[in-house]
mmCIF file of C-alpha atoms in Angstrom:
data_model
loop_
_atom_site.group_PDB
_atom_site.id
_atom_site.type_symbol
_atom_site.label_atom_id
_atom_site.label_comp_id
_atom_site.label_asym_id
_atom_site.label_seq_id
_atom_site.Cartn_x
_atom_site.Cartn_y
_atom_site.Cartn_z
ATOM 1 C CA MET A 1 54.471 -17.328 -38.615
ATOM 2 C CA LEU A 2 55.725 -19.755 -35.950
ATOM 3 C CA PRO A 3 55.696 -22.865 -38.226
ATOM 4 C CA LYS A 4 57.751 -20.916 -40.843
ATOM 5 C CA PHE A 5 60.277 -20.100 -38.184
ATOM 6 C CA PHE A 6 60.579 -23.707 -37.087
ATOM 7 C CA PHE A 7 60.918 -24.718 -40.675
ATOM 8 C CA LEU A 8 63.815 -22.255 -41.194
ATOM 9 C CA VAL A 9 65.532 -23.493 -38.035
ATOM 10 C CA LEU A 10 65.137 -27.113 -39.178
ATOM 11 C CA LEU A 11 66.514 -26.256 -42.648
ATOM 12 C CA THR A 12 69.465 -24.433 -41.176
ATOM 13 C CA ALA A 13 70.258 -27.343 -38.844
ATOM 14 C CA ALA A 14 70.029 -29.866 -41.657
ATOM 15 C CA THR A 15 72.224 -27.907 -44.066
ATOM 16 C CA SER A 16 74.838 -27.193 -41.428
ATOM 17 C CA THR A 17 75.707 -30.915 -41.447
ATOM 18 C CA LEU A 18 76.222 -30.966 -45.242
ATOM 19 C CA SER A 19 79.634 -30.354 -46.693
ATOM 20 C CA ALA A 20 79.951 -27.861 -49.519
ATOM 21 C CA GLN A 21 80.420 -29.384 -52.946
ATOM 22 C CA ALA A 22 81.315 -26.034 -54.530
ATOM 23 C CA GLU A 23 85.002 -26.104 -55.306
ATOM 24 C CA ASN A 24 85.641 -22.448 -56.110
ATOM 25 C CA PHE A 25 82.894 -20.728 -54.014
ATOM 26 C CA ARG A 26 81.986 -20.563 -50.371
ATOM 27 C CA ALA A 27 78.973 -22.680 -49.188
ATOM 28 C CA PHE A 28 76.607 -20.008 -48.009
ATOM 29 C CA GLU A 29 75.742 -16.515 -49.250
ATOM 30 C CA TRP A 30 73.210 -14.046 -48.019
ATOM 31 C CA ASP A 31 71.731 -11.092 -49.974
ATOM 32 C CA VAL A 32 71.311 -8.841 -46.905
ATOM 33 C CA LEU A 33 68.989 -6.287 -48.492
ATOM 34 C CA GLN A 34 67.591 -6.556 -51.993
ATOM 35 C CA LEU A 35 66.520 -3.058 -52.936
ATOM 36 C CA GLY A 36 64.991 -2.121 -56.259
ATOM 37 C CA PHE A 37 62.211 -0.866 -58.537
ATOM 38 C CA ALA A 38 58.969 -2.832 -58.884
ATOM 39 C CA SER A 39 56.847 -2.421 -62.013
ATOM 40 C CA PRO A 40 53.388 -3.907 -61.462
ATOM 41 C CA ILE A 41 51.623 -5.788 -64.246
ATOM 42 C CA GLY A 42 48.071 -4.477 -64.850
ATOM 43 C CA GLN A 43 45.699 -3.170 -62.127
ATOM 44 C CA GLY A 44 46.524 0.458 -62.882
ATOM 45 C CA TYR A 45 49.640 0.930 -60.697
ATOM 46 C CA VAL A 46 52.498 3.186 -61.798
ATOM 47 C CA GLY A 47 55.424 1.637 -60.048
ATOM 48 C CA GLY A 48 56.923 1.166 -56.665
ATOM 49 C CA LEU A 49 59.571 -0.204 -54.365
ATOM 50 C CA SER A 50 60.908 -3.756 -53.993
ATOM 51 C CA LEU A 51 62.563 -5.026 -50.744
ATOM 52 C CA GLY A 52 63.854 -8.460 -49.865
ATOM 53 C CA THR A 53 66.423 -10.798 -48.486
ATOM 54 C CA GLU A 54 67.681 -14.183 -49.697
ATOM 55 C CA VAL A 55 69.885 -16.946 -48.242
ATOM 56 C CA ARG A 56 71.488 -19.395 -50.678
ATOM 57 C CA TYR A 57 73.526 -22.603 -50.429
ATOM 58 C CA ASN A 58 75.999 -23.262 -53.258
ATOM 59 C CA VAL A 59 75.360 -26.902 -54.137
ATOM 60 C CA SER A 60 78.052 -26.716 -56.774
ATOM 61 C CA ASP A 61 79.954 -24.030 -58.533
ATOM 62 C CA ARG A 62 77.113 -23.768 -61.059
ATOM 63 C CA ILE A 63 73.992 -24.451 -58.904
ATOM 64 C CA SER A 64 72.618 -22.758 -55.791
ATOM 65 C CA ALA A 65 69.454 -23.310 -53.791
ATOM 66 C CA GLY A 66 67.888 -20.821 -51.393
ATOM 67 C CA LEU A 67 65.019 -19.196 -49.587
ATOM 68 C CA ASN A 68 63.797 -15.754 -50.631
ATOM 69 C CA PHE A 69 61.488 -13.244 -48.924
ATOM 70 C CA GLU A 70 60.503 -10.292 -51.029
ATOM 71 C CA MET A 71 57.870 -7.533 -50.883
ATOM 72 C CA GLY A 72 56.725 -5.079 -53.560
ATOM 73 C CA ILE A 73 54.812 -1.869 -52.644
ATOM 74 C CA PHE A 74 53.019 0.013 -55.447
ATOM 75 C CA GLY A 75 50.989 3.194 -55.840
ATOM 76 C CA SER A 76 48.647 4.720 -58.418
ATOM 77 C CA ASP A 77 48.259 8.181 -59.796
ATOM 78 C CA VAL A 78 46.207 10.415 -57.544
ATOM 79 C CA GLU A 79 42.782 10.892 -59.092
ATOM 80 C CA ASN A 80 39.939 12.827 -57.260
ATOM 81 C CA GLU A 81 41.910 12.536 -54.061
ATOM 82 C CA MET A 82 41.854 8.751 -54.171
ATOM 83 C CA VAL A 83 45.059 6.622 -54.043
ATOM 84 C CA ASP A 84 45.241 2.959 -54.670
ATOM 85 C CA VAL A 85 48.100 1.121 -52.883
ATOM 86 C CA GLY A 86 49.078 -2.481 -53.713
ATOM 87 C CA VAL A 87 51.317 -4.812 -51.789
ATOM 88 C CA ALA A 88 52.652 -8.236 -52.764
ATOM 89 C CA ALA A 89 54.909 -10.349 -50.524
ATOM 90 C CA SER A 90 56.413 -13.708 -51.385
ATOM 91 C CA TYR A 91 58.114 -16.624 -49.610
ATOM 92 C CA THR A 92 59.796 -18.709 -52.262
ATOM 93 C CA VAL A 93 62.244 -21.572 -52.623
ATOM 94 C CA THR A 94 64.748 -20.575 -55.284
ATOM 95 C CA GLY A 95 67.299 -22.187 -57.526
ATOM 96 C CA ASP A 96 69.977 -20.554 -59.690
ATOM 97 C CA TYR A 97 72.139 -21.870 -62.512
ATOM 98 C CA TYR A 98 75.453 -19.955 -63.038
ATOM 99 C CA PHE A 99 76.820 -19.905 -66.547
ATOM 100 C CA VAL A 100 80.450 -19.332 -65.380
ATOM 101 C CA ASP A 101 81.934 -21.386 -62.535
ATOM 102 C CA ASP A 102 85.438 -19.922 -61.953
ATOM 103 C CA ARG A 103 85.216 -16.112 -61.990
ATOM 104 C CA ALA A 104 83.950 -13.415 -59.649
ATOM 105 C CA VAL A 105 81.549 -12.115 -62.400
ATOM 106 C CA ARG A 106 78.872 -14.760 -62.819
ATOM 107 C CA PRO A 107 75.758 -14.378 -64.981
ATOM 108 C CA PHE A 108 72.830 -16.674 -63.883
ATOM 109 C CA ALA A 109 69.280 -17.694 -64.557
ATOM 110 C CA GLY A 110 66.997 -18.948 -61.853
ATOM 111 C CA PHE A 111 63.490 -19.875 -60.743
ATOM 112 C CA GLY A 112 61.505 -19.591 -57.557
ATOM 113 C CA VAL A 113 58.222 -21.139 -56.422
ATOM 114 C CA GLY A 114 56.213 -20.452 -53.267
ATOM 115 C CA LEU A 115 53.487 -18.593 -51.462
ATOM 116 C CA TYR A 116 52.398 -15.071 -52.469
ATOM 117 C CA GLY A 117 50.220 -12.794 -50.302
ATOM 118 C CA GLY A 118 49.110 -9.265 -50.634
ATOM 119 C CA GLY A 119 46.310 -7.049 -51.745
ATOM 120 C CA THR A 120 45.088 -3.576 -52.428
ATOM 121 C CA ILE A 121 43.686 -0.675 -50.491
ATOM 122 C CA THR A 122 42.007 2.546 -51.603
ATOM 123 C CA VAL A 123 42.607 5.643 -49.456
ATOM 124 C CA ASP A 124 40.789 9.015 -49.709
ATOM 125 C CA THR A 125 43.558 11.565 -49.239
ATOM 126 C CA GLY A 126 41.138 14.477 -49.154
ATOM 127 C CA THR A 127 39.281 13.561 -45.936
ATOM 128 C CA GLY A 128 42.220 12.368 -43.886
ATOM 129 C CA MET A 129 40.047 9.588 -42.523
ATOM 130 C CA ASP A 130 40.949 5.906 -42.124
ATOM 131 C CA PRO A 131 40.087 3.767 -45.133
ATOM 132 C CA ASP A 132 36.743 2.107 -45.381
ATOM 133 C CA PRO A 133 37.006 -1.689 -44.696
ATOM 134 C CA ASP A 134 35.167 -2.256 -47.953
ATOM 135 C CA ASP A 135 38.120 -0.647 -49.780
ATOM 136 C CA VAL A 136 40.550 -3.362 -48.596
ATOM 137 C CA ASP A 137 40.957 -6.449 -50.774
ATOM 138 C CA ALA A 138 43.591 -9.084 -49.770
ATOM 139 C CA GLY A 139 44.387 -12.765 -50.425
ATOM 140 C CA ASN A 140 47.027 -15.466 -50.801
ATOM 141 C CA SER A 141 48.034 -17.582 -53.799
ATOM 142 C CA PHE A 142 50.659 -19.800 -55.265
ATOM 143 C CA GLY A 143 53.256 -18.109 -57.485
ATOM 144 C CA ILE A 144 56.457 -18.452 -59.473
ATOM 145 C CA SER A 145 59.430 -16.122 -60.055
ATOM 146 C CA PRO A 146 61.689 -16.713 -63.049
ATOM 147 C CA ARG A 147 64.759 -14.462 -62.969
ATOM 148 C CA ILE A 148 68.067 -13.580 -64.633
ATOM 149 C CA GLY A 149 70.983 -11.578 -63.366
ATOM 150 C CA VAL A 150 74.674 -11.292 -62.618
ATOM 151 C CA GLU A 151 76.805 -11.497 -59.531
ATOM 152 C CA LEU A 152 79.687 -8.991 -59.518
ATOM 153 C CA GLY A 153 81.829 -10.334 -56.682
ATOM 154 C CA HIS A 154 79.688 -9.449 -53.541
ATOM 155 C CA LEU A 155 77.150 -7.429 -55.441
ATOM 156 C CA ARG A 156 74.093 -9.081 -57.087
ATOM 157 C CA LEU A 157 71.899 -7.540 -59.837
ATOM 158 C CA ALA A 158 68.674 -9.374 -60.767
ATOM 159 C CA LEU A 159 65.632 -8.959 -62.972
ATOM 160 C CA GLU A 160 62.712 -11.024 -61.698
ATOM 161 C CA TYR A 161 59.114 -11.596 -62.716
ATOM 162 C CA ASN A 162 56.920 -12.282 -59.710
ATOM 163 C CA LEU A 163 53.821 -13.956 -61.049
ATOM 164 C CA ALA A 164 51.104 -14.585 -58.521
ATOM 165 C CA PHE A 165 48.246 -16.837 -59.680
ATOM 166 C CA GLY A 166 45.591 -15.224 -57.484
ATOM 167 C CA GLU A 167 43.454 -12.288 -58.517
ATOM 168 C CA LYS A 168 43.926 -10.297 -55.309
ATOM 169 C CA VAL A 169 47.804 -10.421 -55.271
ATOM 170 C CA PRO A 170 49.506 -8.017 -57.678
ATOM 171 C CA SER A 171 52.111 -9.500 -60.014
ATOM 172 C CA TYR A 172 55.198 -7.441 -60.825
ATOM 173 C CA ILE A 173 58.562 -7.219 -62.501
ATOM 174 C CA GLY A 174 61.301 -6.222 -60.134
ATOM 175 C CA PHE A 175 64.887 -5.027 -60.712
ATOM 176 C CA THR A 176 66.981 -5.422 -57.625
ATOM 177 C CA ILE A 177 70.496 -4.774 -56.380
ATOM 178 C CA ALA A 178 71.875 -6.459 -53.287
ATOM 179 C CA PRO A 179 75.131 -6.568 -51.377
ATOM 180 C CA THR A 180 76.069 -10.201 -50.595
ATOM 181 C CA LEU A 181 77.704 -11.481 -47.470
ATOM 182 C CA TRP A 182 79.944 -14.540 -47.634
ATOM 183 C CA GLY A 183 79.672 -16.387 -50.934
ATOM 184 C CA GLY A 184 82.254 -15.296 -53.507
ATOM 185 C CA LEU A 185 85.478 -17.069 -54.515
ATOM 186 C CA LYS A 186 87.387 -19.037 -51.864
#
């Protein structure tokens, strides 16, 4: 965790010396809290919650680059007092292309690439006991996240496919909504 913190500090220091090239939009924007629905792909889950945050730098009016942290939490149907819970977290470097460069409403398409971690746990709800360590399965993998969406002023809506290439990390489709600080038209 400490190397990631130092990397973020270094990235912030490096980008603070750059001048914004975006003519119509502010240099930095931050999706404070991405909140949404996560629909897992395979593995028997029924759905869940997606939480995240993202910081972006507007390289130009049409292109932004950023860092995204997102987590999806899923559950399964209760069968025989057993519940499966899945978690996937991602740290990705993202890039977005905006199709409109001079309005507050801006549709975009983007892509992210980075590290995914997570796993599954099976809990017996009938006994009230702690889960057996054999029922925990976790891992890390490389992953990608293509996405589309629209920015409506300081509100961002996005549909994203989080594809982890490891067997132990659940992949999911997430629909998120996020208030955005800064950014927007100058």
